[in-house]
mmCIF file of the C-alpha atoms, coordinates in Angstrom:
data_MODEL
# 
_entry.id   MODEL 
# 
loop_
_atom_site.group_PDB 
_atom_site.id 
_atom_site.type_symbol 
_atom_site.label_atom_id 
_atom_site.label_alt_id 
_atom_site.label_comp_id 
_atom_site.label_asym_id 
_atom_site.label_entity_id 
_atom_site.label_seq_id 
_atom_site.pdbx_PDB_ins_code 
_atom_site.Cartn_x 
_atom_site.Cartn_y 
_atom_site.Cartn_z 
_atom_site.occupancy 
_atom_site.B_iso_or_equiv 
_atom_site.pdbx_formal_charge 
_atom_site.auth_seq_id 
_atom_site.auth_comp_id 
_atom_site.auth_asym_id 
_atom_site.auth_atom_id 
_atom_site.pdbx_PDB_model_num 
ATOM 1   C CA . UNK A 1 1   ? -8.482  6.192  19.666 1.00 0.00 ? 1   UNK A CA 1 
ATOM 2   C CA . UNK A 1 2   ? -7.509  3.293  21.744 1.00 0.00 ? 2   UNK A CA 1 
ATOM 3   C CA . UNK A 1 3   ? -9.822  2.716  23.704 1.00 0.00 ? 3   UNK A CA 1 
ATOM 4   C CA . UNK A 1 4   ? -8.660  3.045  26.755 1.00 0.00 ? 4   UNK A CA 1 
ATOM 5   C CA . UNK A 1 5   ? -8.608  4.828  29.222 1.00 0.00 ? 5   UNK A CA 1 
ATOM 6   C CA . UNK A 1 6   ? -7.025  7.884  31.831 1.00 0.00 ? 6   UNK A CA 1 
ATOM 7   C CA . UNK A 1 7   ? -6.872  7.862  35.061 1.00 0.00 ? 7   UNK A CA 1 
ATOM 8   C CA . UNK A 1 8   ? -4.141  9.419  36.960 1.00 0.00 ? 8   UNK A CA 1 
ATOM 9   C CA . UNK A 1 9   ? -2.803  9.375  40.252 1.00 0.00 ? 9   UNK A CA 1 
ATOM 10  C CA . UNK A 1 10  ? -1.667  13.067 40.770 1.00 0.00 ? 10  UNK A CA 1 
ATOM 11  C CA . UNK A 1 11  ? 1.154   11.901 43.390 1.00 0.00 ? 11  UNK A CA 1 
ATOM 12  C CA . UNK A 1 12  ? 2.351   9.798  40.904 1.00 0.00 ? 12  UNK A CA 1 
ATOM 13  C CA . UNK A 1 13  ? 2.330   9.854  37.098 1.00 0.00 ? 13  UNK A CA 1 
ATOM 14  C CA . UNK A 1 14  ? 0.699   6.869  36.429 1.00 0.00 ? 14  UNK A CA 1 
ATOM 15  C CA . UNK A 1 15  ? -2.012  5.447  34.462 1.00 0.00 ? 15  UNK A CA 1 
ATOM 16  C CA . UNK A 1 16  ? -4.663  2.552  34.102 1.00 0.00 ? 16  UNK A CA 1 
ATOM 17  C CA . UNK A 1 17  ? -4.871  0.771  30.127 1.00 0.00 ? 17  UNK A CA 1 
ATOM 18  C CA . UNK A 1 18  ? -7.456  -0.343 29.802 1.00 0.00 ? 18  UNK A CA 1 
ATOM 19  C CA . UNK A 1 19  ? -8.030  -4.021 27.176 1.00 0.00 ? 19  UNK A CA 1 
ATOM 20  C CA . UNK A 1 20  ? -9.860  -4.641 24.821 1.00 0.00 ? 20  UNK A CA 1 
ATOM 21  C CA . UNK A 1 21  ? -10.741 -7.933 27.124 1.00 0.00 ? 21  UNK A CA 1 
ATOM 22  C CA . UNK A 1 22  ? -11.714 -5.035 30.305 1.00 0.00 ? 22  UNK A CA 1 
ATOM 23  C CA . UNK A 1 23  ? -8.032  -5.899 32.010 1.00 0.00 ? 23  UNK A CA 1 
ATOM 24  C CA . UNK A 1 24  ? -6.723  -3.010 33.565 1.00 0.00 ? 24  UNK A CA 1 
ATOM 25  C CA . UNK A 1 25  ? -2.849  -2.834 34.099 1.00 0.00 ? 25  UNK A CA 1 
ATOM 26  C CA . UNK A 1 26  ? -1.211  -0.003 36.046 1.00 0.00 ? 26  UNK A CA 1 
ATOM 27  C CA . UNK A 1 27  ? 1.685   2.036  33.706 1.00 0.00 ? 27  UNK A CA 1 
ATOM 28  C CA . UNK A 1 28  ? 4.079   5.348  34.676 1.00 0.00 ? 28  UNK A CA 1 
ATOM 29  C CA . UNK A 1 29  ? 5.223   7.205  32.211 1.00 0.00 ? 29  UNK A CA 1 
ATOM 30  C CA . UNK A 1 30  ? 8.576   6.558  31.389 1.00 0.00 ? 30  UNK A CA 1 
ATOM 31  C CA . UNK A 1 31  ? 8.659   10.568 29.792 1.00 0.00 ? 31  UNK A CA 1 
ATOM 32  C CA . UNK A 1 32  ? 6.030   13.091 26.955 1.00 0.00 ? 32  UNK A CA 1 
ATOM 33  C CA . UNK A 1 33  ? 7.644   14.317 23.797 1.00 0.00 ? 33  UNK A CA 1 
ATOM 34  C CA . UNK A 1 34  ? 6.034   16.046 20.871 1.00 0.00 ? 34  UNK A CA 1 
ATOM 35  C CA . UNK A 1 35  ? 7.602   16.021 17.455 1.00 0.00 ? 35  UNK A CA 1 
ATOM 36  C CA . UNK A 1 36  ? 7.487   19.178 14.910 1.00 0.00 ? 36  UNK A CA 1 
ATOM 37  C CA . UNK A 1 37  ? 7.370   17.048 12.057 1.00 0.00 ? 37  UNK A CA 1 
ATOM 38  C CA . UNK A 1 38  ? 3.934   14.804 12.639 1.00 0.00 ? 38  UNK A CA 1 
ATOM 39  C CA . UNK A 1 39  ? 2.516   17.779 15.036 1.00 0.00 ? 39  UNK A CA 1 
ATOM 40  C CA . UNK A 1 40  ? 1.711   14.811 17.670 1.00 0.00 ? 40  UNK A CA 1 
ATOM 41  C CA . UNK A 1 41  ? 2.598   14.558 21.275 1.00 0.00 ? 41  UNK A CA 1 
ATOM 42  C CA . UNK A 1 42  ? 4.043   11.320 22.373 1.00 0.00 ? 42  UNK A CA 1 
ATOM 43  C CA . UNK A 1 43  ? 3.870   9.429  26.056 1.00 0.00 ? 43  UNK A CA 1 
ATOM 44  C CA . UNK A 1 44  ? 6.008   7.064  26.747 1.00 0.00 ? 44  UNK A CA 1 
ATOM 45  C CA . UNK A 1 45  ? 5.010   3.709  29.324 1.00 0.00 ? 45  UNK A CA 1 
ATOM 46  C CA . UNK A 1 46  ? 5.968   1.594  31.281 1.00 0.00 ? 46  UNK A CA 1 
ATOM 47  C CA . UNK A 1 47  ? 4.457   -1.092 33.350 1.00 0.00 ? 47  UNK A CA 1 
ATOM 48  C CA . UNK A 1 48  ? 4.511   0.065  37.743 1.00 0.00 ? 48  UNK A CA 1 
ATOM 49  C CA . UNK A 1 49  ? 6.226   -1.574 39.675 1.00 0.00 ? 49  UNK A CA 1 
ATOM 50  C CA . UNK A 1 50  ? 8.762   -2.934 37.397 1.00 0.00 ? 50  UNK A CA 1 
ATOM 51  C CA . UNK A 1 51  ? 12.852  -2.677 39.528 1.00 0.00 ? 51  UNK A CA 1 
ATOM 52  C CA . UNK A 1 52  ? 15.598  -0.474 37.487 1.00 0.00 ? 52  UNK A CA 1 
ATOM 53  C CA . UNK A 1 53  ? 17.348  -4.185 36.432 1.00 0.00 ? 53  UNK A CA 1 
ATOM 54  C CA . UNK A 1 54  ? 14.541  -5.391 34.757 1.00 0.00 ? 54  UNK A CA 1 
ATOM 55  C CA . UNK A 1 55  ? 13.512  -6.406 31.819 1.00 0.00 ? 55  UNK A CA 1 
ATOM 56  C CA . UNK A 1 56  ? 10.560  -3.836 30.432 1.00 0.00 ? 56  UNK A CA 1 
ATOM 57  C CA . UNK A 1 57  ? 8.223   -3.963 27.714 1.00 0.00 ? 57  UNK A CA 1 
ATOM 58  C CA . UNK A 1 58  ? 7.684   0.131  26.827 1.00 0.00 ? 58  UNK A CA 1 
ATOM 59  C CA . UNK A 1 59  ? 4.358   1.081  25.837 1.00 0.00 ? 59  UNK A CA 1 
ATOM 60  C CA . UNK A 1 60  ? 4.214   4.434  23.225 1.00 0.00 ? 60  UNK A CA 1 
ATOM 61  C CA . UNK A 1 61  ? 1.008   6.629  21.885 1.00 0.00 ? 61  UNK A CA 1 
ATOM 62  C CA . UNK A 1 62  ? 0.093   9.880  20.246 1.00 0.00 ? 62  UNK A CA 1 
ATOM 63  C CA . UNK A 1 63  ? -2.007  11.768 23.205 1.00 0.00 ? 63  UNK A CA 1 
ATOM 64  C CA . UNK A 1 64  ? -4.211  14.183 22.812 1.00 0.00 ? 64  UNK A CA 1 
ATOM 65  C CA . UNK A 1 65  ? -3.523  16.616 26.228 1.00 0.00 ? 65  UNK A CA 1 
ATOM 66  C CA . UNK A 1 66  ? -5.954  17.663 28.908 1.00 0.00 ? 66  UNK A CA 1 
ATOM 67  C CA . UNK A 1 67  ? -6.524  21.803 28.853 1.00 0.00 ? 67  UNK A CA 1 
ATOM 68  C CA . UNK A 1 68  ? -3.519  21.216 31.361 1.00 0.00 ? 68  UNK A CA 1 
ATOM 69  C CA . UNK A 1 69  ? -1.139  19.366 28.666 1.00 0.00 ? 69  UNK A CA 1 
ATOM 70  C CA . UNK A 1 70  ? -1.445  16.012 31.180 1.00 0.00 ? 70  UNK A CA 1 
ATOM 71  C CA . UNK A 1 71  ? -1.562  12.818 29.021 1.00 0.00 ? 71  UNK A CA 1 
ATOM 72  C CA . UNK A 1 72  ? -2.186  10.608 31.454 1.00 0.00 ? 72  UNK A CA 1 
ATOM 73  C CA . UNK A 1 73  ? -6.118  13.314 31.250 1.00 0.00 ? 73  UNK A CA 1 
ATOM 74  C CA . UNK A 1 74  ? -6.182  13.313 27.604 1.00 0.00 ? 74  UNK A CA 1 
ATOM 75  C CA . UNK A 1 75  ? -6.740  9.997  25.248 1.00 0.00 ? 75  UNK A CA 1 
ATOM 76  C CA . UNK A 1 76  ? -3.816  8.179  23.630 1.00 0.00 ? 76  UNK A CA 1 
ATOM 77  C CA . UNK A 1 77  ? -3.997  6.789  20.566 1.00 0.00 ? 77  UNK A CA 1 
ATOM 78  C CA . UNK A 1 78  ? -2.103  3.295  18.225 1.00 0.00 ? 78  UNK A CA 1 
ATOM 79  C CA . UNK A 1 79  ? 1.306   4.831  16.188 1.00 0.00 ? 79  UNK A CA 1 
ATOM 80  C CA . UNK A 1 80  ? -0.103  3.625  12.819 1.00 0.00 ? 80  UNK A CA 1 
ATOM 81  C CA . UNK A 1 81  ? 2.488   4.253  10.750 1.00 0.00 ? 81  UNK A CA 1 
ATOM 82  C CA . UNK A 1 82  ? 6.657   2.549  10.062 1.00 0.00 ? 82  UNK A CA 1 
ATOM 83  C CA . UNK A 1 83  ? 8.203   6.208  9.572  1.00 0.00 ? 83  UNK A CA 1 
ATOM 84  C CA . UNK A 1 84  ? 6.763   7.418  12.846 1.00 0.00 ? 84  UNK A CA 1 
ATOM 85  C CA . UNK A 1 85  ? 7.816   4.505  15.348 1.00 0.00 ? 85  UNK A CA 1 
ATOM 86  C CA . UNK A 1 86  ? 11.349  4.388  13.557 1.00 0.00 ? 86  UNK A CA 1 
ATOM 87  C CA . UNK A 1 87  ? 11.294  8.341  15.092 1.00 0.00 ? 87  UNK A CA 1 
ATOM 88  C CA . UNK A 1 88  ? 9.908   7.071  18.150 1.00 0.00 ? 88  UNK A CA 1 
ATOM 89  C CA . UNK A 1 89  ? 12.827  4.628  18.725 1.00 0.00 ? 89  UNK A CA 1 
ATOM 90  C CA . UNK A 1 90  ? 15.149  6.813  18.142 1.00 0.00 ? 90  UNK A CA 1 
ATOM 91  C CA . UNK A 1 91  ? 14.007  9.443  20.445 1.00 0.00 ? 91  UNK A CA 1 
ATOM 92  C CA . UNK A 1 92  ? 13.983  6.556  23.157 1.00 0.00 ? 92  UNK A CA 1 
ATOM 93  C CA . UNK A 1 93  ? 17.282  5.306  22.052 1.00 0.00 ? 93  UNK A CA 1 
ATOM 94  C CA . UNK A 1 94  ? 18.182  8.669  22.540 1.00 0.00 ? 94  UNK A CA 1 
ATOM 95  C CA . UNK A 1 95  ? 16.390  8.702  26.341 1.00 0.00 ? 95  UNK A CA 1 
ATOM 96  C CA . UNK A 1 96  ? 17.482  5.299  27.062 1.00 0.00 ? 96  UNK A CA 1 
ATOM 97  C CA . UNK A 1 97  ? 21.053  6.317  26.094 1.00 0.00 ? 97  UNK A CA 1 
ATOM 98  C CA . UNK A 1 98  ? 21.215  9.798  28.116 1.00 0.00 ? 98  UNK A CA 1 
ATOM 99  C CA . UNK A 1 99  ? 20.406  8.226  30.888 1.00 0.00 ? 99  UNK A CA 1 
ATOM 100 C CA . UNK A 1 100 ? 22.860  5.037  30.796 1.00 0.00 ? 100 UNK A CA 1 
ATOM 101 C CA . UNK A 1 101 ? 25.469  8.347  30.660 1.00 0.00 ? 101 UNK A CA 1 
ATOM 102 C CA . UNK A 1 102 ? 23.558  9.904  33.551 1.00 0.00 ? 102 UNK A CA 1 
# 
Protein backbone atom coordinates (compact mmCIF):
# COMPACT_ATOMS: atom_id res chain seq x y z
CA UNK A 1 0.00 0.00 0.00
CA UNK A 2 1.22 3.52 -0.74
CA UNK A 3 1.88 5.64 2.31
CA UNK A 4 -0.67 8.25 1.31
CA UNK A 5 -3.68 9.37 3.25
CA UNK A 6 -6.79 10.32 1.37
CA UNK A 7 -8.97 12.96 2.96
CA UNK A 8 -11.50 14.42 0.54
CA UNK A 9 -13.26 17.72 0.22
CA UNK A 10 -16.87 16.64 -0.37
CA UNK A 11 -17.62 19.63 -2.64
CA UNK A 12 -14.74 18.93 -4.99
CA UNK A 13 -13.05 15.74 -6.09
CA UNK A 14 -9.72 16.30 -4.39
CA UNK A 15 -7.21 14.10 -2.61
CA UNK A 16 -4.28 15.10 -0.44
CA UNK A 17 -1.22 12.94 -1.04
CA UNK A 18 1.40 12.69 1.68
CA UNK A 19 4.95 11.86 0.57
CA UNK A 20 7.58 9.94 2.54
CA UNK A 21 8.75 13.21 4.16
CA UNK A 22 5.27 14.10 5.40
CA UNK A 23 4.77 16.85 2.79
CA UNK A 24 1.17 17.21 1.65
CA UNK A 25 0.09 18.11 -1.87
CA UNK A 26 -3.47 18.58 -3.06
CA UNK A 27 -4.55 16.73 -6.22
CA UNK A 28 -7.74 16.69 -8.23
CA UNK A 29 -9.22 13.48 -9.59
CA UNK A 30 -9.02 13.49 -13.39
CA UNK A 31 -11.02 10.26 -13.70
CA UNK A 32 -11.35 6.74 -12.40
CA UNK A 33 -11.81 3.46 -14.24
CA UNK A 34 -11.96 -0.28 -13.65
CA UNK A 35 -9.91 -2.93 -15.42
CA UNK A 36 -11.39 -6.38 -15.85
CA UNK A 37 -7.97 -7.67 -17.01
CA UNK A 38 -6.33 -6.74 -13.70
CA UNK A 39 -9.40 -6.86 -11.46
CA UNK A 40 -8.59 -3.42 -10.05
CA UNK A 41 -9.88 0.13 -9.98
CA UNK A 42 -7.61 3.02 -10.95
CA UNK A 43 -7.56 6.74 -10.24
CA UNK A 44 -5.65 9.38 -12.21
CA UNK A 45 -4.76 12.60 -10.43
CA UNK A 46 -3.26 15.97 -11.33
CA UNK A 47 -2.00 18.78 -9.07
CA UNK A 48 -4.78 21.11 -7.91
CA UNK A 49 -4.65 24.68 -9.13
CA UNK A 50 -3.12 23.99 -12.54
CA UNK A 51 -4.51 25.77 -15.58
CA UNK A 52 -5.80 23.97 -18.68
CA UNK A 53 -2.88 25.07 -20.88
CA UNK A 54 -0.25 24.05 -18.34
CA UNK A 55 1.70 20.77 -18.69
CA UNK A 56 1.04 18.62 -15.64
CA UNK A 57 2.44 15.43 -14.20
CA UNK A 58 -0.47 13.00 -13.92
CA UNK A 59 -0.25 10.49 -11.07
CA UNK A 60 -1.89 7.06 -11.39
CA UNK A 61 -2.70 4.56 -8.66
CA UNK A 62 -4.82 1.49 -8.22
CA UNK A 63 -7.21 1.95 -5.34
CA UNK A 64 -9.48 0.17 -2.96
CA UNK A 65 -12.60 2.29 -2.66
CA UNK A 66 -14.70 2.79 0.41
CA UNK A 67 -18.18 1.22 0.68
CA UNK A 68 -19.59 4.00 -1.54
CA UNK A 69 -17.02 3.34 -4.29
CA UNK A 70 -15.18 6.60 -3.60
CA UNK A 71 -11.41 6.51 -4.27
CA UNK A 72 -10.81 9.60 -2.15
CA UNK A 73 -11.86 7.76 0.99
CA UNK A 74 -10.00 4.49 0.28
CA UNK A 75 -6.39 3.36 0.00
CA UNK A 76 -4.06 4.02 -2.95
CA UNK A 77 -1.58 1.44 -4.18
CA UNK A 78 1.36 1.85 -6.57
CA UNK A 79 1.15 0.37 -10.05
CA UNK A 80 3.96 -2.14 -10.12
CA UNK A 81 4.15 -3.92 -13.48
CA UNK A 82 5.13 -2.49 -16.85
CA UNK A 83 2.13 -4.19 -18.49
CA UNK A 84 -0.22 -2.53 -16.01
CA UNK A 85 1.42 0.87 -16.67
CA UNK A 86 1.01 0.34 -20.41
CA UNK A 87 -2.71 -0.34 -19.93
CA UNK A 88 -3.13 2.79 -17.75
CA UNK A 89 -1.26 4.91 -20.33
CA UNK A 90 -3.48 3.57 -23.10
CA UNK A 91 -6.63 4.47 -21.15
CA UNK A 92 -5.22 7.95 -20.38
CA UNK A 93 -4.28 8.55 -24.02
CA UNK A 94 -7.79 7.53 -25.12
CA UNK A 95 -9.30 9.87 -22.51
CA UNK A 96 -7.10 12.77 -23.64
CA UNK A 97 -7.84 12.13 -27.33
CA UNK A 98 -11.59 12.06 -26.62
CA UNK A 99 -11.27 15.27 -24.59
CA UNK A 100 -9.40 17.02 -27.45
CA UNK A 101 -12.22 16.14 -29.88
CA UNK A 102 -14.88 17.83 -27.73
